[in-house]
Amino acid sequence: MVKDPSFYSACEHEWERIALQKRNDRENALAKFANWRTKVLEPTSDVSQLPLQKLTDRERNIVKYDATVLADLIRKRVYTSVEVVFAFAKAAVVAQDVTNCLTEIFIEEALDRAQELDQHLEVSGNVVGPLHGVPVSIKDHIKIKGLDTSTGYIGWAYKECADKDAVVVDILRKAGAVLFVKTQNPQSLLSLETNNNIYGRTTNPFNTKLTSGGSSGGESALIACHGSPLGVGTDIGGSIRVPAAHCGLYGLKGSVARLPHAGLLGSHDGMDAIVGCVGPLATSARDLELFCRVMLDAQPWLVEPPLLEMPWNKAVARGHGLPEKLSIAILWDDGVVTPDPPITLALKQYRDALIVAGHDVIDWQPLNHKEGWDLIVKLYLLDGGAEYHETMQKSGEPAVQQTAWILNHARGRGEYTVAEIFRLNLEREAFRAKALMHWNVTQQRTSTGRPVDAILCPIAPTLAPPHDTTSWWGYSSHWNVLDLPAVVFPVGRHKVDEALPQSRNGIERAIFTEWQSSTYDNAPVSLQLVGRRHNEERLLAMLNVVENVVSDRTSNQSAEVM
Amino acid sequence: MVKDPSFYSACEHEWERIALQKRNDRENALAKFANWRTKVLEPTSDVSQLPLQKLTDRERNIVKYDATVLADLIRKRVYTSVEVVFAFAKAAVVAQDVTNCLTEIFIEEALDRAQELDQHLEVSGNVVGPLHGVPVSIKDHIKIKGLDTSTGYIGWAYKECADKDAVVVDILRKAGAVLFVKTQNPQSLLSLETNNNIYGRTTNPFNTKLTSGGSSGGESALIACHGSPLGVGTDIGGSIRVPAAHCGLYGLKGSVARLPHAGLLGSHDGMDAIVGCVGPLATSARDLELFCRVMLDAQPWLVEPPLLEMPWNKAVARGHGLPEKLSIAILWDDGVVTPDPPITLALKQYRDALIVAGHDVIDWQPLNHKEGWDLIVKLYLLDGGAEYHETMQKSGEPAVQQTAWILNHARGRGEYTVAEIFRLNLEREAFRAKALMHWNVTQQRTSTGRPVDAILCPIAPTLAPPHDTTSWWGYSSHWNVLDLPAVVFPVGRHKVDEALPQSRNGIERAIFTEWQSSTYDNAPVSLQLVGRRHNEERLLAMLNVVENVVSDRTSNQSAEVM
């Protein structure tokens, strides 16, 4: 990236030198794979196919499989782990060149580990675990022992070299996964785009003018480029689901404390009022199930105190006990921002298909999403944003646009007192209680006699937005306020051109201004399915049903385990 | 209590008038049962048998049964609910006269409800639920629709008439329970004794010079007097277990969010950092199981958002899957205060019996209980105690001794900032993580190859202390810091006279000063069993095993369900 060492002296600020050094480190790691490097020569906005072009036919076959199939094929010795890791690593290097999605790169160690695993399998005949030999990518702020954990902050670069794996990483290793890269996250992590002063911006591989989403936007760009079959992200307002959706992937945010969460770096460590979740981004729904199963079969509650002792119920996740006729509520519009036409169209498509398949569909009356947003943003910033500001000020780095946007919500208000925090917690509980009753009373409107089983809804008001324009989180953060499990799934690629209604408020006006069909050229269209708290298994089983009602969908899911 | 209306004008302070009015209300409610009233004529410290003396033989039989048997006998129409409620109500009135344990009294409504239930059973042949016709008493700060909820604060008297039942109350009603009295809790609720400026002090029925414990000390005194078969308390530092233990009862504090908790009045509503639990006080271990089963069979997570969707596993609670050979760790001394001799003697008795019965027994190495205490008391008082002080100051009432003692822990420090609160939360998490590892590594010392299954330990350093002398919570609050389920059970009555070792610190010195065998004359001796988080069922199953190794114990448990 930077060839001329004199650039160093050209740095105006000390923080720029640190950023430069981090980028040089990354360049050095990439330099070992010079043959794989890719320059985008012609001006093109769709770079998603470039990684595949670098691969051999055999490699191309490999990187199109999901983790479930890869684990199976490695176990059956159709492919070696070395082959698989090599193919993904190659695509990952290209993905980095075309989307800027990586942070720490340790492909050689990964290939060594893959070789060990291959030998183990050859000698013993056994796999070490359900992910034996499968490469998995990790979001930057999740600790991997021995690696820097800069987490998108200049001030944390070269400071937070992890002395221990995060619990999720430890379990992945024990399950046989091969870690090989860490991926970009934005400054502050509190962003649905991915941009920071260390590495800059991660772009959407389907249209580089658009964001890959955030905060797990390195993961989504990488996986969409076939640079990893399975990635680990985190979500406190949409940070797994939004990037997964913007890049045409599957992503799951479970209920708080169901999946391992210890060993992350981030601002506001120790915050109880609203808590994030670790979760998977993948190319198939069944890989989400695989990830959860691996995590909970490891009984992580025996090492991480806050976790719930709720073992993974594989049978339920595969549909056991699910009623034949589901009752699905559709949330068409959250009352704040009408979704862009391609999203509404997708909802209609699923509504019609669900009805044809014999399911019950009702409209979801949205609770006050604006109230939910106003509440969660207060809970995010109990200290008025002081810790974020201090972290940036210490190193001298400026806030990037999306950091400034979110911190602006607390501008001038200072920190809350203990009594105010307690009142906010009570507001949150009252909001949750209202929402629970709201869900229960749908029983009066369904034809099944049950409350609705799930809510089908947008994940955002737009497809992947142009960089620095994200301004409404209400479709994703709403389910964090309520602590309900939510999963996103791809439904196709954008191709409609319809007009929007009159805007109802300032937020909507700003977002509607962006609406032009051409802006979102080639962008993935995704939807979200929301379930009852602690019912991740049932949610995934329902996703399977919902996906199957639309017959022409294209998905890895159709690849049979051999 | 107060006969002469001129006493009103004798009140020096307005708050005393309010207290007087509350006590007059109670007197008026009791006046309807003049025949049952009891005056303690001779100076006696053991008043526990006085209620029985007021009863007929048939009534005496009734009040000696536990809730499990009562439910069975009512269902089989051996007794009517009216008879049962009448017997307990009679004993409750006497219990009030001799221990000062009641607040709101609504026996007539209870008898009406009992009659309805009797008619329902007669007409339909069916019970309305598993507690059909069984009287249950409720701690004052738990809301019952239509009743004042003064909660031990002058300022809340006549202010907090509940417009809705607490979730636990609602479930009890639906299960057929008959509510008839509310019971005393201390000012501030943050006390292991029971004393407030409205009603004064509740005394221990076995020795009125001693406390009945707190904060559920109205419940413990009432149930020990046969004035209720089953009561509902709350516990954030020992408030179910300590009063149950001091009065020779069973009491369970589950993991946070397993049992319904919504609908309580108390200071610090909205506090997340440390959360209390609702739970049962009873005369048998099986009644604890019955209570939990009734609560969780009602699926309370469908009405109370924070609750865990963890259905009650009746089979596990009854011993399914429990290894034949248990590994029990004994905590002899928490490193701060050596327990008084009767407690150590009881631990030895159980150790020997467990070994004889073929179980594995090891010593528990206590984690730093002082550190745990220092931490939890900070979490209790994040605002420096401001809310407690304000509530008292508003009405002008002074702090009673135990309120002053606990608030003194935060004297002069003011409230914590957001950053400090986050750090305290992290300390709590680190403490929990350390404790979890500490438990796991016992695997290296057991003969079963498993980590220990449970910890057997004191519930307090002394038997029920003389009034206003409680000064060490570390044996009970430690398990609140760690959020582990804990149950207390009676093991006998005090009769030993041994010396204590040299004291090691100021806390111990103060407590040792109180040690004289005669001080605790007739006091119940109890122990505590602590299990793994979220494993309430397994804990109760283990309690059953542990109790049974000591063959000469006397307990309601031996009464067969007919």
PDB file of C-alpha atoms in Angstrom, chain A residues 81-302:
ATOM      1  CA  SER A  81      -7.326 -29.193   5.275  1.00  0.00           C
ATOM      2  CA  VAL A  82      -4.190 -27.717   3.709  1.00  0.00           C
ATOM      3  CA  GLU A  83      -5.928 -27.572   0.331  1.00  0.00           C
ATOM      4  CA  VAL A  84      -9.009 -25.990   1.823  1.00  0.00           C
ATOM      5  CA  VAL A  85      -7.137 -23.413   3.888  1.00  0.00           C
ATOM      6  CA  PHE A  86      -4.930 -22.628   0.921  1.00  0.00           C
ATOM      7  CA  ALA A  87      -7.903 -21.990  -1.368  1.00  0.00           C
ATOM      8  CA  PHE A  88      -9.653 -19.719   1.106  1.00  0.00           C
ATOM      9  CA  ALA A  89      -6.448 -17.915   2.014  1.00  0.00           C
ATOM     10  CA  LYS A  90      -5.818 -17.167  -1.642  1.00  0.00           C
ATOM     11  CA  ALA A  91      -9.325 -15.765  -2.042  1.00  0.00           C
ATOM     12  CA  ALA A  92      -8.876 -13.851   1.218  1.00  0.00           C
ATOM     13  CA  VAL A  93      -5.764 -12.096  -0.047  1.00  0.00           C
ATOM     14  CA  VAL A  94      -7.652 -11.014  -3.148  1.00  0.00           C
ATOM     15  CA  ALA A  95     -10.638 -10.051  -1.021  1.00  0.00           C
ATOM     16  CA  GLN A  96      -8.345  -7.842   1.010  1.00  0.00           C
ATOM     17  CA  ASP A  97      -6.977  -6.204  -2.117  1.00  0.00           C
ATOM     18  CA  VAL A  98     -10.422  -5.464  -3.491  1.00  0.00           C
ATOM     19  CA  THR A  99     -12.429  -4.636  -0.326  1.00  0.00           C
ATOM     20  CA  ASN A 100      -9.887  -3.852   2.421  1.00  0.00           C
ATOM     21  CA  CYS A 101     -11.390  -6.401   4.793  1.00  0.00           C
ATOM     22  CA  LEU A 102      -8.441  -7.840   6.730  1.00  0.00           C
ATOM     23  CA  THR A 103      -6.405  -6.743   9.747  1.00  0.00           C
ATOM     24  CA  GLU A 104      -4.111  -9.461  11.125  1.00  0.00           C
ATOM     25  CA  ILE A 105      -2.980 -12.092   8.628  1.00  0.00           C
ATOM     26  CA  PHE A 106      -1.362 -15.371   9.719  1.00  0.00           C
ATOM     27  CA  ILE A 107      -1.855 -17.704   6.797  1.00  0.00           C
ATOM     28  CA  GLU A 108       1.430 -19.553   7.235  1.00  0.00           C
ATOM     29  CA  GLU A 109       0.611 -20.545  10.797  1.00  0.00           C
ATOM     30  CA  ALA A 110      -2.784 -21.620   9.517  1.00  0.00           C
ATOM     31  CA  LEU A 111      -1.248 -23.843   6.869  1.00  0.00           C
ATOM     32  CA  ASP A 112       1.024 -25.402   9.511  1.00  0.00           C
ATOM     33  CA  ARG A 113      -1.980 -26.100  11.674  1.00  0.00           C
ATOM     34  CA  ALA A 114      -3.877 -27.516   8.696  1.00  0.00           C
ATOM     35  CA  GLN A 115      -1.001 -29.863   8.021  1.00  0.00           C
ATOM     36  CA  GLU A 116      -1.001 -31.047  11.627  1.00  0.00           C
ATOM     37  CA  LEU A 117      -4.700 -31.717  11.381  1.00  0.00           C
ATOM     38  CA  ASP A 118      -4.268 -33.612   8.114  1.00  0.00           C
ATOM     39  CA  GLN A 119      -1.582 -35.744   9.715  1.00  0.00           C
ATOM     40  CA  HIS A 120      -3.718 -36.335  12.767  1.00  0.00           C
ATOM     41  CA  LEU A 121      -6.554 -37.548  10.583  1.00  0.00           C
ATOM     42  CA  GLU A 122      -4.284 -39.692   8.503  1.00  0.00           C
ATOM     43  CA  VAL A 123      -2.620 -41.314  11.498  1.00  0.00           C
ATOM     44  CA  SER A 124      -5.562 -41.668  13.847  1.00  0.00           C
ATOM     45  CA  GLY A 125      -8.407 -41.890  11.400  1.00  0.00           C
ATOM     46  CA  ASN A 126     -10.273 -39.432  13.594  1.00  0.00           C
ATOM     47  CA  VAL A 127     -11.106 -35.771  13.360  1.00  0.00           C
ATOM     48  CA  VAL A 128     -10.314 -33.606  16.376  1.00  0.00           C
ATOM     49  CA  GLY A 129     -13.790 -32.091  16.272  1.00  0.00           C
ATOM     50  CA  PRO A 130     -16.737 -31.115  14.102  1.00  0.00           C
ATOM     51  CA  LEU A 131     -14.820 -28.302  12.374  1.00  0.00           C
ATOM     52  CA  HIS A 132     -11.675 -30.344  11.708  1.00  0.00           C
ATOM     53  CA  GLY A 133      -9.595 -28.487   9.156  1.00  0.00           C
ATOM     54  CA  VAL A 134     -12.175 -25.811   8.302  1.00  0.00           C
ATOM     55  CA  PRO A 135     -10.856 -22.240   8.076  1.00  0.00           C
ATOM     56  CA  VAL A 136     -12.702 -19.673  10.172  1.00  0.00           C
ATOM     57  CA  SER A 137     -12.156 -15.892  10.206  1.00  0.00           C
ATOM     58  CA  ILE A 138     -12.382 -13.747  13.322  1.00  0.00           C
ATOM     59  CA  LYS A 139     -13.472 -10.141  13.776  1.00  0.00           C
ATOM     60  CA  ASP A 140     -10.616  -7.932  14.938  1.00  0.00           C
ATOM     61  CA  HIS A 141     -11.773  -7.148  18.478  1.00  0.00           C
ATOM     62  CA  ILE A 142     -12.113 -10.823  19.423  1.00  0.00           C
ATOM     63  CA  LYS A 143      -8.880 -11.893  21.076  1.00  0.00           C
ATOM     64  CA  ILE A 144      -6.577 -14.423  19.492  1.00  0.00           C
ATOM     65  CA  LYS A 145      -3.587 -15.251  21.643  1.00  0.00           C
ATOM     66  CA  GLY A 146      -0.400 -13.608  20.449  1.00  0.00           C
ATOM     67  CA  LEU A 147      -2.072 -11.191  18.078  1.00  0.00           C
ATOM     68  CA  ASP A 148      -2.489  -7.470  18.279  1.00  0.00           C
ATOM     69  CA  THR A 149      -6.085  -6.454  18.959  1.00  0.00           C
ATOM     70  CA  SER A 150      -6.204  -2.901  17.680  1.00  0.00           C
ATOM     71  CA  THR A 151     -10.005  -2.974  17.394  1.00  0.00           C
ATOM     72  CA  GLY A 152     -10.159  -0.007  15.049  1.00  0.00           C
ATOM     73  CA  TYR A 153      -8.568   2.395  17.509  1.00  0.00           C
ATOM     74  CA  ILE A 154      -5.191   3.975  16.842  1.00  0.00           C
ATOM     75  CA  GLY A 155      -4.622   4.086  20.573  1.00  0.00           C
ATOM     76  CA  TRP A 156      -5.047   0.355  20.950  1.00  0.00           C
ATOM     77  CA  ALA A 157      -2.672  -0.622  18.156  1.00  0.00           C
ATOM     78  CA  TYR A 158       0.408  -2.433  19.516  1.00  0.00           C
ATOM     79  CA  LYS A 159      -1.097  -2.241  22.991  1.00  0.00           C
ATOM     80  CA  GLU A 160      -3.520  -5.066  23.288  1.00  0.00           C
ATOM     81  CA  CYS A 161      -1.584  -8.119  22.193  1.00  0.00           C
ATOM     82  CA  ALA A 162      -3.858 -10.875  23.483  1.00  0.00           C
ATOM     83  CA  ASP A 163      -2.397 -13.175  26.135  1.00  0.00           C
ATOM     84  CA  LYS A 164      -5.326 -15.546  25.831  1.00  0.00           C
ATOM     85  CA  ASP A 165      -7.854 -16.693  23.258  1.00  0.00           C
ATOM     86  CA  ALA A 166     -11.427 -15.481  23.581  1.00  0.00           C
ATOM     87  CA  VAL A 167     -13.737 -18.303  24.665  1.00  0.00           C
ATOM     88  CA  VAL A 168     -15.263 -18.517  21.180  1.00  0.00           C
ATOM     89  CA  VAL A 169     -11.784 -18.820  19.670  1.00  0.00           C
ATOM     90  CA  ASP A 170     -10.748 -21.468  22.167  1.00  0.00           C
ATOM     91  CA  ILE A 171     -13.818 -23.549  21.372  1.00  0.00           C
ATOM     92  CA  LEU A 172     -13.281 -23.142  17.614  1.00  0.00           C
ATOM     93  CA  ARG A 173      -9.692 -24.350  17.937  1.00  0.00           C
ATOM     94  CA  LYS A 174     -10.737 -27.346  20.005  1.00  0.00           C
ATOM     95  CA  ALA A 175     -13.380 -28.146  17.410  1.00  0.00           C
ATOM     96  CA  GLY A 176     -10.622 -28.307  14.804  1.00  0.00           C
ATOM     97  CA  ALA A 177     -11.171 -24.956  13.085  1.00  0.00           C
ATOM     98  CA  VAL A 178      -8.154 -23.316  11.470  1.00  0.00           C
ATOM     99  CA  LEU A 179      -7.854 -19.593  12.137  1.00  0.00           C
ATOM    100  CA  PHE A 180      -6.037 -17.654   9.441  1.00  0.00           C
ATOM    101  CA  VAL A 181      -7.120 -13.994   9.370  1.00  0.00           C
ATOM    102  CA  LYS A 182      -8.698 -11.343  11.520  1.00  0.00           C
ATOM    103  CA  THR A 183     -11.102  -8.918   9.920  1.00  0.00           C
ATOM    104  CA  GLN A 184     -11.848  -5.229   9.962  1.00  0.00           C
ATOM    105  CA  ASN A 185     -14.118  -3.522  12.416  1.00  0.00           C
ATOM    106  CA  PRO A 186     -14.911   0.176  12.624  1.00  0.00           C
ATOM    107  CA  GLN A 187     -13.572   2.710  15.062  1.00  0.00           C
ATOM    108  CA  SER A 188     -15.692   2.530  18.245  1.00  0.00           C
ATOM    109  CA  LEU A 189     -17.420  -0.688  17.062  1.00  0.00           C
ATOM    110  CA  LEU A 190     -20.649   1.267  17.445  1.00  0.00           C
ATOM    111  CA  SER A 191     -21.253   1.574  13.725  1.00  0.00           C
ATOM    112  CA  LEU A 192     -23.187  -0.202  11.007  1.00  0.00           C
ATOM    113  CA  GLU A 193     -20.428   0.606   8.525  1.00  0.00           C
ATOM    114  CA  THR A 194     -16.755  -0.363   8.700  1.00  0.00           C
ATOM    115  CA  ASN A 195     -14.244   2.436   8.671  1.00  0.00           C
ATOM    116  CA  ASN A 196     -11.391   3.411  10.932  1.00  0.00           C
ATOM    117  CA  ASN A 197      -8.226   5.478  10.946  1.00  0.00           C
ATOM    118  CA  ILE A 198      -5.916   2.486  10.931  1.00  0.00           C
ATOM    119  CA  TYR A 199      -6.935   0.673   7.778  1.00  0.00           C
ATOM    120  CA  GLY A 200      -9.568   2.922   6.290  1.00  0.00           C
ATOM    121  CA  ARG A 201     -12.849   1.757   4.841  1.00  0.00           C
ATOM    122  CA  THR A 202     -14.061  -1.713   3.943  1.00  0.00           C
ATOM    123  CA  THR A 203     -16.173  -1.775   0.805  1.00  0.00           C
ATOM    124  CA  ASN A 204     -19.020  -3.927  -0.380  1.00  0.00           C
ATOM    125  CA  PRO A 205     -17.710  -6.455  -2.919  1.00  0.00           C
ATOM    126  CA  PHE A 206     -20.919  -6.295  -4.941  1.00  0.00           C
ATOM    127  CA  ASN A 207     -20.696  -2.543  -5.293  1.00  0.00           C
ATOM    128  CA  THR A 208     -17.672  -0.796  -3.880  1.00  0.00           C
ATOM    129  CA  LYS A 209     -19.520   2.495  -3.596  1.00  0.00           C
ATOM    130  CA  LEU A 210     -21.602   0.881  -0.883  1.00  0.00           C
ATOM    131  CA  THR A 211     -20.652  -0.187   2.619  1.00  0.00           C
ATOM    132  CA  SER A 212     -20.135  -3.827   3.480  1.00  0.00           C
ATOM    133  CA  GLY A 213     -22.046  -2.970   6.671  1.00  0.00           C
ATOM    134  CA  GLY A 214     -20.681  -2.966  10.155  1.00  0.00           C
ATOM    135  CA  SER A 215     -19.407  -3.467  12.640  1.00  0.00           C
ATOM    136  CA  SER A 216     -18.588  -6.978  11.377  1.00  0.00           C
ATOM    137  CA  GLY A 217     -18.041  -5.542   7.899  1.00  0.00           C
ATOM    138  CA  GLY A 218     -14.630  -7.099   7.408  1.00  0.00           C
ATOM    139  CA  GLU A 219     -16.228 -10.499   7.887  1.00  0.00           C
ATOM    140  CA  SER A 220     -19.083  -9.851   5.507  1.00  0.00           C
ATOM    141  CA  ALA A 221     -16.842  -8.542   2.710  1.00  0.00           C
ATOM    142  CA  LEU A 222     -14.420 -11.431   3.178  1.00  0.00           C
ATOM    143  CA  ILE A 223     -17.012 -14.197   3.223  1.00  0.00           C
ATOM    144  CA  ALA A 224     -18.943 -12.694   0.296  1.00  0.00           C
ATOM    145  CA  CYS A 225     -15.660 -12.825  -1.666  1.00  0.00           C
ATOM    146  CA  HIS A 226     -15.274 -16.540  -0.818  1.00  0.00           C
ATOM    147  CA  GLY A 227     -12.333 -15.599   1.401  1.00  0.00           C
ATOM    148  CA  SER A 228     -13.714 -17.554   4.353  1.00  0.00           C
ATOM    149  CA  PRO A 229     -16.552 -20.034   4.730  1.00  0.00           C
ATOM    150  CA  LEU A 230     -17.498 -18.984   8.260  1.00  0.00           C
ATOM    151  CA  GLY A 231     -16.744 -15.922  10.344  1.00  0.00           C
ATOM    152  CA  VAL A 232     -17.290 -14.731  13.862  1.00  0.00           C
ATOM    153  CA  GLY A 233     -18.818 -11.327  14.490  1.00  0.00           C
ATOM    154  CA  THR A 234     -20.516  -9.438  17.309  1.00  0.00           C
ATOM    155  CA  ASP A 235     -23.838  -7.598  17.486  1.00  0.00           C
ATOM    156  CA  ILE A 236     -25.187  -5.003  19.916  1.00  0.00           C
ATOM    157  CA  GLY A 237     -27.382  -3.096  17.473  1.00  0.00           C
ATOM    158  CA  GLY A 238     -27.146  -5.009  14.200  1.00  0.00           C
ATOM    159  CA  SER A 239     -23.407  -5.562  13.823  1.00  0.00           C
ATOM    160  CA  ILE A 240     -23.650  -9.185  12.691  1.00  0.00           C
ATOM    161  CA  ARG A 241     -26.966  -9.010  10.863  1.00  0.00           C
ATOM    162  CA  VAL A 242     -26.520  -5.763   8.965  1.00  0.00           C
ATOM    163  CA  PRO A 243     -23.158  -6.628   7.338  1.00  0.00           C
ATOM    164  CA  ALA A 244     -24.338 -10.179   6.647  1.00  0.00           C
ATOM    165  CA  ALA A 245     -27.461  -8.784   4.969  1.00  0.00           C
ATOM    166  CA  HIS A 246     -25.598  -6.141   2.995  1.00  0.00           C
ATOM    167  CA  CYS A 247     -23.299  -8.821   1.582  1.00  0.00           C
ATOM    168  CA  GLY A 248     -25.897 -11.502   0.877  1.00  0.00           C
ATOM    169  CA  LEU A 249     -24.958 -13.793   3.778  1.00  0.00           C
ATOM    170  CA  TYR A 250     -26.577 -15.504   6.711  1.00  0.00           C
ATOM    171  CA  GLY A 251     -26.019 -14.036  10.165  1.00  0.00           C
ATOM    172  CA  LEU A 252     -27.374 -14.853  13.608  1.00  0.00           C
ATOM    173  CA  LYS A 253     -27.616 -12.737  16.719  1.00  0.00           C
ATOM    174  CA  GLY A 254     -28.751 -14.959  19.565  1.00  0.00           C
ATOM    175  CA  SER A 255     -30.204 -13.974  22.921  1.00  0.00           C
ATOM    176  CA  VAL A 256     -27.725 -12.365  25.291  1.00  0.00           C
ATOM    177  CA  ALA A 257     -25.578 -14.910  27.159  1.00  0.00           C
ATOM    178  CA  ARG A 258     -26.437 -17.920  25.036  1.00  0.00           C
ATOM    179  CA  LEU A 259     -23.175 -17.942  23.061  1.00  0.00           C
ATOM    180  CA  PRO A 260     -19.683 -17.334  24.508  1.00  0.00           C
ATOM    181  CA  HIS A 261     -18.815 -13.673  24.836  1.00  0.00           C
ATOM    182  CA  ALA A 262     -15.720 -13.457  27.054  1.00  0.00           C
ATOM    183  CA  GLY A 263     -12.398 -12.301  25.653  1.00  0.00           C
ATOM    184  CA  LEU A 264     -13.460  -9.372  23.520  1.00  0.00           C
ATOM    185  CA  LEU A 265     -11.899  -5.968  23.461  1.00  0.00           C
ATOM    186  CA  GLY A 266     -14.135  -2.949  23.157  1.00  0.00           C
ATOM    187  CA  SER A 267     -15.148   0.294  24.731  1.00  0.00           C
ATOM    188  CA  HIS A 268     -17.549   0.109  27.644  1.00  0.00           C
ATOM    189  CA  ASP A 269     -16.327  -3.163  29.025  1.00  0.00           C
ATOM    190  CA  GLY A 270     -18.382  -3.786  32.140  1.00  0.00           C
ATOM    191  CA  MET A 271     -21.565  -2.252  30.754  1.00  0.00           C
ATOM    192  CA  ASP A 272     -24.601  -4.235  31.950  1.00  0.00           C
ATOM    193  CA  ALA A 273     -27.453  -2.141  30.659  1.00  0.00           C
ATOM    194  CA  ILE A 274     -27.263  -3.404  27.104  1.00  0.00           C
ATOM    195  CA  VAL A 275     -25.053  -6.343  26.200  1.00  0.00           C
ATOM    196  CA  GLY A 276     -23.778  -7.574  22.865  1.00  0.00           C
ATOM    197  CA  CYS A 277     -23.597 -11.065  21.409  1.00  0.00           C
ATOM    198  CA  VAL A 278     -21.012 -13.069  19.532  1.00  0.00           C
ATOM    199  CA  GLY A 279     -22.390 -14.908  16.530  1.00  0.00           C
ATOM    200  CA  PRO A 280     -21.706 -16.421  13.121  1.00  0.00           C
ATOM    201  CA  LEU A 281     -21.738 -15.011   9.591  1.00  0.00           C
ATOM    202  CA  ALA A 282     -21.993 -17.751   6.993  1.00  0.00           C
ATOM    203  CA  THR A 283     -23.025 -18.739   3.496  1.00  0.00           C
ATOM    204  CA  SER A 284     -25.750 -21.134   4.619  1.00  0.00           C
ATOM    205  CA  ALA A 285     -28.366 -21.333   7.348  1.00  0.00           C
ATOM    206  CA  ARG A 286     -27.122 -24.741   8.407  1.00  0.00           C
ATOM    207  CA  ASP A 287     -23.675 -23.274   9.139  1.00  0.00           C
ATOM    208  CA  LEU A 288     -25.318 -20.983  11.691  1.00  0.00           C
ATOM    209  CA  GLU A 289     -26.694 -24.094  13.360  1.00  0.00           C
ATOM    210  CA  LEU A 290     -23.305 -25.807  13.146  1.00  0.00           C
ATOM    211  CA  PHE A 291     -21.626 -22.844  14.821  1.00  0.00           C
ATOM    212  CA  CYS A 292     -24.129 -22.710  17.684  1.00  0.00           C
ATOM    213  CA  ARG A 293     -23.944 -26.453  18.162  1.00  0.00           C
ATOM    214  CA  VAL A 294     -20.157 -26.412  18.344  1.00  0.00           C
ATOM    215  CA  MET A 295     -20.259 -23.550  20.841  1.00  0.00           C
ATOM    216  CA  LEU A 296     -22.861 -25.031  23.176  1.00  0.00           C
ATOM    217  CA  ASP A 297     -21.680 -28.635  22.951  1.00  0.00           C
ATOM    218  CA  ALA A 298     -18.503 -27.275  24.551  1.00  0.00           C
ATOM    219  CA  GLN A 299     -20.523 -26.278  27.669  1.00  0.00           C
ATOM    220  CA  PRO A 300     -19.065 -22.786  27.722  1.00  0.00           C
ATOM    221  CA  TRP A 301     -21.013 -21.949  30.903  1.00  0.00           C
ATOM    222  CA  LEU A 302     -18.380 -23.974  32.721  1.00  0.00           C
TER     223      LEU A 302
END
